[in-house]
Amino acid sequence: MDAPTLAGLLADDSRRHVAAALVLGSRTVDEITAATGLSTRVVATALGRLVSGGLAQEEPGGAYAIVDDAFVEAARSSRPERRDESGLVSDSEEEAKVFRAFVRDGQLVAIPTTRAKRLVILNRLAVLFEPGLRYEEWEVNAMLRRWHPDTAALRRYLVDEELLGRDHGEYWRTGGPVDVS
């Protein structure tokens, strides 16, 4: 169930009262009527709508129950997919904020001065480099230039934060997140 469907089901006062009674343990029409003060007809109508909408289920013997997973599904479906300007999914809202602040049209508009924000960007840059491969400096520059013209600063930060290793003009990935999918 998605969030708009859940909101629609709970937008009506009587359905919301019936759902609340179910959450609080009422199971039968009589129990729900007593708990809510609504008429039997209103409770039956609300239950029918909640069942057909997937928020409640009818159990054997005329009992009803709330579908707890409906809330979890609605929460998951309403969570915005956090994508930065490069189209990659962010792991957290904090990471997404950094991308929104520093990345425009797939380009880094500035290198963050705050280490925590810079690490978010550097971790994203580290995934450009395939673990186990060695890169010549010109290759590293070409990959980083796509993001920002100051490739020397980015290379230095990547090495200083131990996301890339360097020896005699060769670079290789030594850290950062790894995509396991």
PDB file of C-alpha atoms in Angstrom:
ATOM      1  CA  MET A   1       0.000   0.000   0.000  1.00  0.00           C
ATOM      2  CA  ASP A   2       1.344   3.433  -0.842  1.00  0.00           C
ATOM      3  CA  ALA A   3       1.124   6.504   1.381  1.00  0.00           C
ATOM      4  CA  PRO A   4      -1.572   8.316  -0.662  1.00  0.00           C
ATOM      5  CA  THR A   5      -3.834   5.256  -0.457  1.00  0.00           C
ATOM      6  CA  LEU A   6      -3.300   4.998   3.303  1.00  0.00           C
ATOM      7  CA  ALA A   7      -3.973   8.708   3.728  1.00  0.00           C
ATOM      8  CA  GLY A   8      -7.125   8.400   1.651  1.00  0.00           C
ATOM      9  CA  LEU A   9      -8.398   5.524   3.762  1.00  0.00           C
ATOM     10  CA  LEU A  10      -7.776   7.468   6.964  1.00  0.00           C
ATOM     11  CA  ALA A  11      -9.062  10.808   5.650  1.00  0.00           C
ATOM     12  CA  ASP A  12     -12.625   9.931   6.687  1.00  0.00           C
ATOM     13  CA  ASP A  13     -13.387  10.405  10.413  1.00  0.00           C
ATOM     14  CA  SER A  14     -15.426   7.215  10.780  1.00  0.00           C
ATOM     15  CA  ARG A  15     -12.778   5.064   9.024  1.00  0.00           C
ATOM     16  CA  ARG A  16     -10.079   6.647  11.192  1.00  0.00           C
ATOM     17  CA  HIS A  17     -12.080   5.883  14.374  1.00  0.00           C
ATOM     18  CA  VAL A  18     -12.708   2.300  13.266  1.00  0.00           C
ATOM     19  CA  ALA A  19      -9.006   1.846  12.387  1.00  0.00           C
ATOM     20  CA  ALA A  20      -8.030   3.239  15.787  1.00  0.00           C
ATOM     21  CA  ALA A  21     -10.428   0.839  17.530  1.00  0.00           C
ATOM     22  CA  LEU A  22      -8.853  -2.046  15.598  1.00  0.00           C
ATOM     23  CA  VAL A  23      -5.354  -0.917  16.554  1.00  0.00           C
ATOM     24  CA  LEU A  24      -6.440  -0.726  20.195  1.00  0.00           C
ATOM     25  CA  GLY A  25      -7.774  -4.290  20.173  1.00  0.00           C
ATOM     26  CA  SER A  26     -11.460  -4.179  19.205  1.00  0.00           C
ATOM     27  CA  ARG A  27     -12.167  -7.111  16.887  1.00  0.00           C
ATOM     28  CA  THR A  28     -15.891  -7.435  16.243  1.00  0.00           C
ATOM     29  CA  VAL A  29     -18.448  -4.982  14.886  1.00  0.00           C
ATOM     30  CA  ASP A  30     -20.064  -4.831  18.350  1.00  0.00           C
ATOM     31  CA  GLU A  31     -16.722  -4.099  20.069  1.00  0.00           C
ATOM     32  CA  ILE A  32     -15.842  -1.430  17.484  1.00  0.00           C
ATOM     33  CA  THR A  33     -19.308   0.129  17.807  1.00  0.00           C
ATOM     34  CA  ALA A  34     -18.934   0.279  21.597  1.00  0.00           C
ATOM     35  CA  ALA A  35     -15.386   1.684  21.375  1.00  0.00           C
ATOM     36  CA  THR A  36     -16.188   4.371  18.813  1.00  0.00           C
ATOM     37  CA  GLY A  37     -19.770   5.317  19.601  1.00  0.00           C
ATOM     38  CA  LEU A  38     -20.574   5.016  15.889  1.00  0.00           C
ATOM     39  CA  SER A  39     -23.679   3.245  14.608  1.00  0.00           C
ATOM     40  CA  THR A  40     -23.443  -0.360  13.458  1.00  0.00           C
ATOM     41  CA  ARG A  41     -24.153   0.745   9.884  1.00  0.00           C
ATOM     42  CA  VAL A  42     -21.354   3.341   9.895  1.00  0.00           C
ATOM     43  CA  VAL A  43     -18.918   0.822  11.423  1.00  0.00           C
ATOM     44  CA  ALA A  44     -19.848  -1.832   8.847  1.00  0.00           C
ATOM     45  CA  THR A  45     -19.427   0.650   5.986  1.00  0.00           C
ATOM     46  CA  ALA A  46     -16.065   1.837   7.321  1.00  0.00           C
ATOM     47  CA  LEU A  47     -14.873  -1.739   7.836  1.00  0.00           C
ATOM     48  CA  GLY A  48     -15.877  -2.651   4.290  1.00  0.00           C
ATOM     49  CA  ARG A  49     -13.844   0.249   2.929  1.00  0.00           C
ATOM     50  CA  LEU A  50     -10.828  -0.503   5.151  1.00  0.00           C
ATOM     51  CA  VAL A  51     -10.870  -4.181   4.125  1.00  0.00           C
ATOM     52  CA  SER A  52     -11.239  -3.421   0.415  1.00  0.00           C
ATOM     53  CA  GLY A  53      -8.453  -0.828   0.713  1.00  0.00           C
ATOM     54  CA  GLY A  54      -6.100  -3.321   2.357  1.00  0.00           C
ATOM     55  CA  LEU A  55      -5.769  -1.608   5.749  1.00  0.00           C
ATOM     56  CA  ALA A  56      -7.924  -4.151   7.601  1.00  0.00           C
ATOM     57  CA  GLN A  57      -8.658  -7.821   7.106  1.00  0.00           C
ATOM     58  CA  GLU A  58     -11.578 -10.014   8.036  1.00  0.00           C
ATOM     59  CA  GLU A  59     -10.611 -13.021  10.084  1.00  0.00           C
ATOM     60  CA  PRO A  60     -12.551 -16.266  10.662  1.00  0.00           C
ATOM     61  CA  GLY A  61     -15.545 -15.905  12.971  1.00  0.00           C
ATOM     62  CA  GLY A  62     -16.390 -12.357  11.919  1.00  0.00           C
ATOM     63  CA  ALA A  63     -13.422 -10.720  13.635  1.00  0.00           C
ATOM     64  CA  TYR A  64     -11.393  -7.940  12.053  1.00  0.00           C
ATOM     65  CA  ALA A  65      -7.769  -6.893  12.417  1.00  0.00           C
ATOM     66  CA  ILE A  66      -5.618  -4.040  11.194  1.00  0.00           C
ATOM     67  CA  VAL A  67      -2.942  -4.942   8.635  1.00  0.00           C
ATOM     68  CA  ASP A  68       0.169  -3.642  10.404  1.00  0.00           C
ATOM     69  CA  ASP A  69       2.358  -4.145   7.328  1.00  0.00           C
ATOM     70  CA  ALA A  70       0.251  -1.579   5.467  1.00  0.00           C
ATOM     71  CA  PHE A  71       1.837   1.175   7.566  1.00  0.00           C
ATOM     72  CA  VAL A  72       5.347  -0.131   6.930  1.00  0.00           C
ATOM     73  CA  GLU A  73       4.699  -0.357   3.189  1.00  0.00           C
ATOM     74  CA  ALA A  74       3.248   3.156   3.117  1.00  0.00           C
ATOM     75  CA  ALA A  75       6.246   4.534   4.983  1.00  0.00           C
ATOM     76  CA  ARG A  76       8.667   2.833   2.593  1.00  0.00           C
ATOM     77  CA  SER A  77       6.793   3.981  -0.481  1.00  0.00           C
ATOM     78  CA  SER A  78       6.672   7.561   0.721  1.00  0.00           C
ATOM     79  CA  ARG A  79      10.382   7.732   1.447  1.00  0.00           C
ATOM     80  CA  PRO A  80      11.776   9.845  -1.330  1.00  0.00           C
ATOM     81  CA  GLU A  81      14.512   8.193  -3.278  1.00  0.00           C
ATOM     82  CA  ARG A  82      17.559  10.252  -2.539  1.00  0.00           C
ATOM     83  CA  ARG A  83      19.397  10.861  -5.758  1.00  0.00           C
ATOM     84  CA  ASP A  84      22.201  13.279  -6.236  1.00  0.00           C
ATOM     85  CA  GLU A  85      22.751  15.247  -9.413  1.00  0.00           C
ATOM     86  CA  SER A  86      24.719  12.366 -10.912  1.00  0.00           C
ATOM     87  CA  GLY A  87      21.662  10.145 -10.597  1.00  0.00           C
ATOM     88  CA  LEU A  88      23.191   7.952  -7.896  1.00  0.00           C
ATOM     89  CA  VAL A  89      21.153   7.113  -4.826  1.00  0.00           C
ATOM     90  CA  SER A  90      22.243   8.702  -1.552  1.00  0.00           C
ATOM     91  CA  ASP A  91      22.449   6.591   1.600  1.00  0.00           C
ATOM     92  CA  SER A  92      21.001   9.221   3.944  1.00  0.00           C
ATOM     93  CA  GLU A  93      19.226  12.535   4.034  1.00  0.00           C
ATOM     94  CA  GLU A  94      22.438  14.170   5.300  1.00  0.00           C
ATOM     95  CA  GLU A  95      24.323  12.827   2.295  1.00  0.00           C
ATOM     96  CA  ALA A  96      21.564  14.004  -0.030  1.00  0.00           C
ATOM     97  CA  LYS A  97      21.801  17.521   1.485  1.00  0.00           C
ATOM     98  CA  VAL A  98      25.523  17.635   0.748  1.00  0.00           C
ATOM     99  CA  PHE A  99      24.919  16.572  -2.859  1.00  0.00           C
ATOM    100  CA  ARG A 100      22.184  19.175  -3.293  1.00  0.00           C
ATOM    101  CA  ALA A 101      24.497  21.861  -1.928  1.00  0.00           C
ATOM    102  CA  PHE A 102      27.628  20.958  -3.886  1.00  0.00           C
ATOM    103  CA  VAL A 103      26.598  19.142  -7.079  1.00  0.00           C
ATOM    104  CA  ARG A 104      24.847  20.774 -10.043  1.00  0.00           C
ATOM    105  CA  ASP A 105      24.282  19.108 -13.406  1.00  0.00           C
ATOM    106  CA  GLY A 106      26.695  16.316 -12.482  1.00  0.00           C
ATOM    107  CA  GLN A 107      29.464  18.788 -11.599  1.00  0.00           C
ATOM    108  CA  LEU A 108      30.956  19.625  -8.236  1.00  0.00           C
ATOM    109  CA  VAL A 109      30.388  23.408  -7.922  1.00  0.00           C
ATOM    110  CA  ALA A 110      32.836  23.697  -5.006  1.00  0.00           C
ATOM    111  CA  ILE A 111      34.963  21.400  -2.912  1.00  0.00           C
ATOM    112  CA  PRO A 112      33.498  21.467   0.606  1.00  0.00           C
ATOM    113  CA  THR A 113      35.751  22.994   3.236  1.00  0.00           C
ATOM    114  CA  THR A 114      34.146  21.055   6.073  1.00  0.00           C
ATOM    115  CA  ARG A 115      35.802  17.656   6.364  1.00  0.00           C
ATOM    116  CA  ALA A 116      32.550  15.768   6.994  1.00  0.00           C
ATOM    117  CA  LYS A 117      30.925  17.218   3.874  1.00  0.00           C
ATOM    118  CA  ARG A 118      34.101  16.740   1.855  1.00  0.00           C
ATOM    119  CA  LEU A 119      34.189  13.059   2.889  1.00  0.00           C
ATOM    120  CA  VAL A 120      30.667  12.583   1.517  1.00  0.00           C
ATOM    121  CA  ILE A 121      31.853  13.906  -1.848  1.00  0.00           C
ATOM    122  CA  LEU A 122      35.151  12.009  -1.721  1.00  0.00           C
ATOM    123  CA  ASN A 123      33.410   8.728  -0.940  1.00  0.00           C
ATOM    124  CA  ARG A 124      31.264   9.261  -4.025  1.00  0.00           C
ATOM    125  CA  LEU A 125      34.359   9.991  -6.108  1.00  0.00           C
ATOM    126  CA  ALA A 126      36.120   6.907  -4.753  1.00  0.00           C
ATOM    127  CA  VAL A 127      33.497   4.653  -6.320  1.00  0.00           C
ATOM    128  CA  LEU A 128      34.625   5.881  -9.740  1.00  0.00           C
ATOM    129  CA  PHE A 129      37.735   3.746  -9.278  1.00  0.00           C
ATOM    130  CA  GLU A 130      37.484  -0.012  -9.658  1.00  0.00           C
ATOM    131  CA  PRO A 131      39.025  -1.895  -6.724  1.00  0.00           C
ATOM    132  CA  GLY A 132      42.094  -3.855  -7.800  1.00  0.00           C
ATOM    133  CA  LEU A 133      42.921  -1.678 -10.825  1.00  0.00           C
ATOM    134  CA  ARG A 134      45.830   0.739 -11.078  1.00  0.00           C
ATOM    135  CA  TYR A 135      45.413   4.102 -12.776  1.00  0.00           C
ATOM    136  CA  GLU A 136      47.946   6.461 -14.281  1.00  0.00           C
ATOM    137  CA  GLU A 137      47.743  10.044 -13.017  1.00  0.00           C
ATOM    138  CA  TRP A 138      46.338  11.274 -16.327  1.00  0.00           C
ATOM    139  CA  GLU A 139      43.518   8.693 -16.049  1.00  0.00           C
ATOM    140  CA  VAL A 140      42.699   9.838 -12.517  1.00  0.00           C
ATOM    141  CA  ASN A 141      42.688  13.449 -13.712  1.00  0.00           C
ATOM    142  CA  ALA A 142      40.362  12.598 -16.595  1.00  0.00           C
ATOM    143  CA  MET A 143      37.907  10.881 -14.243  1.00  0.00           C
ATOM    144  CA  LEU A 144      37.985  13.675 -11.677  1.00  0.00           C
ATOM    145  CA  ARG A 145      37.840  16.489 -14.271  1.00  0.00           C
ATOM    146  CA  ARG A 146      34.325  15.363 -15.091  1.00  0.00           C
ATOM    147  CA  TRP A 147      33.407  16.468 -11.574  1.00  0.00           C
ATOM    148  CA  HIS A 148      35.632  19.500 -10.949  1.00  0.00           C
ATOM    149  CA  PRO A 149      38.516  21.286 -12.705  1.00  0.00           C
ATOM    150  CA  ASP A 150      40.820  21.222  -9.652  1.00  0.00           C
ATOM    151  CA  THR A 151      41.876  17.607 -10.103  1.00  0.00           C
ATOM    152  CA  ALA A 152      45.067  18.067  -8.079  1.00  0.00           C
ATOM    153  CA  ALA A 153      43.095  19.053  -4.980  1.00  0.00           C
ATOM    154  CA  LEU A 154      40.661  16.179  -5.400  1.00  0.00           C
ATOM    155  CA  ARG A 155      43.517  13.689  -5.915  1.00  0.00           C
ATOM    156  CA  ARG A 156      45.302  15.018  -2.831  1.00  0.00           C
ATOM    157  CA  TYR A 157      42.133  14.786  -0.698  1.00  0.00           C
ATOM    158  CA  LEU A 158      41.424  11.245  -1.932  1.00  0.00           C
ATOM    159  CA  VAL A 159      44.950  10.154  -1.027  1.00  0.00           C
ATOM    160  CA  ASP A 160      44.980  12.040   2.303  1.00  0.00           C
ATOM    161  CA  GLU A 161      41.696  10.389   3.325  1.00  0.00           C
ATOM    162  CA  GLU A 162      43.116   6.993   2.271  1.00  0.00           C
ATOM    163  CA  LEU A 163      40.476   6.447  -0.375  1.00  0.00           C
ATOM    164  CA  LEU A 164      43.172   6.190  -3.056  1.00  0.00           C
ATOM    165  CA  GLY A 165      46.731   4.950  -2.733  1.00  0.00           C
ATOM    166  CA  ARG A 166      49.575   6.564  -4.694  1.00  0.00           C
ATOM    167  CA  ASP A 167      53.065   5.463  -5.663  1.00  0.00           C
ATOM    168  CA  HIS A 168      55.262   6.725  -8.516  1.00  0.00           C
ATOM    169  CA  GLY A 169      52.407   8.304 -10.472  1.00  0.00           C
ATOM    170  CA  GLU A 170      50.091   5.322 -10.112  1.00  0.00           C
ATOM    171  CA  TYR A 171      46.860   5.378  -8.128  1.00  0.00           C
ATOM    172  CA  TRP A 172      44.581   2.636  -6.872  1.00  0.00           C
ATOM    173  CA  ARG A 173      41.501   2.481  -4.724  1.00  0.00           C
ATOM    174  CA  THR A 174      42.135   1.752  -1.050  1.00  0.00           C
ATOM    175  CA  GLY A 175      38.836   2.705   0.598  1.00  0.00           C
ATOM    176  CA  GLY A 176      35.341   4.060   0.258  1.00  0.00           C
ATOM    177  CA  PRO A 177      32.016   2.320  -0.170  1.00  0.00           C
ATOM    178  CA  VAL A 178      31.688  -0.801  -2.273  1.00  0.00           C
ATOM    179  CA  ASP A 179      28.553  -1.592  -4.271  1.00  0.00           C
ATOM    180  CA  VAL A 180      27.683  -5.243  -3.625  1.00  0.00           C
ATOM    181  CA  SER A 181      24.599  -5.418  -5.858  1.00  0.00           C
TER     182      SER A 181
END
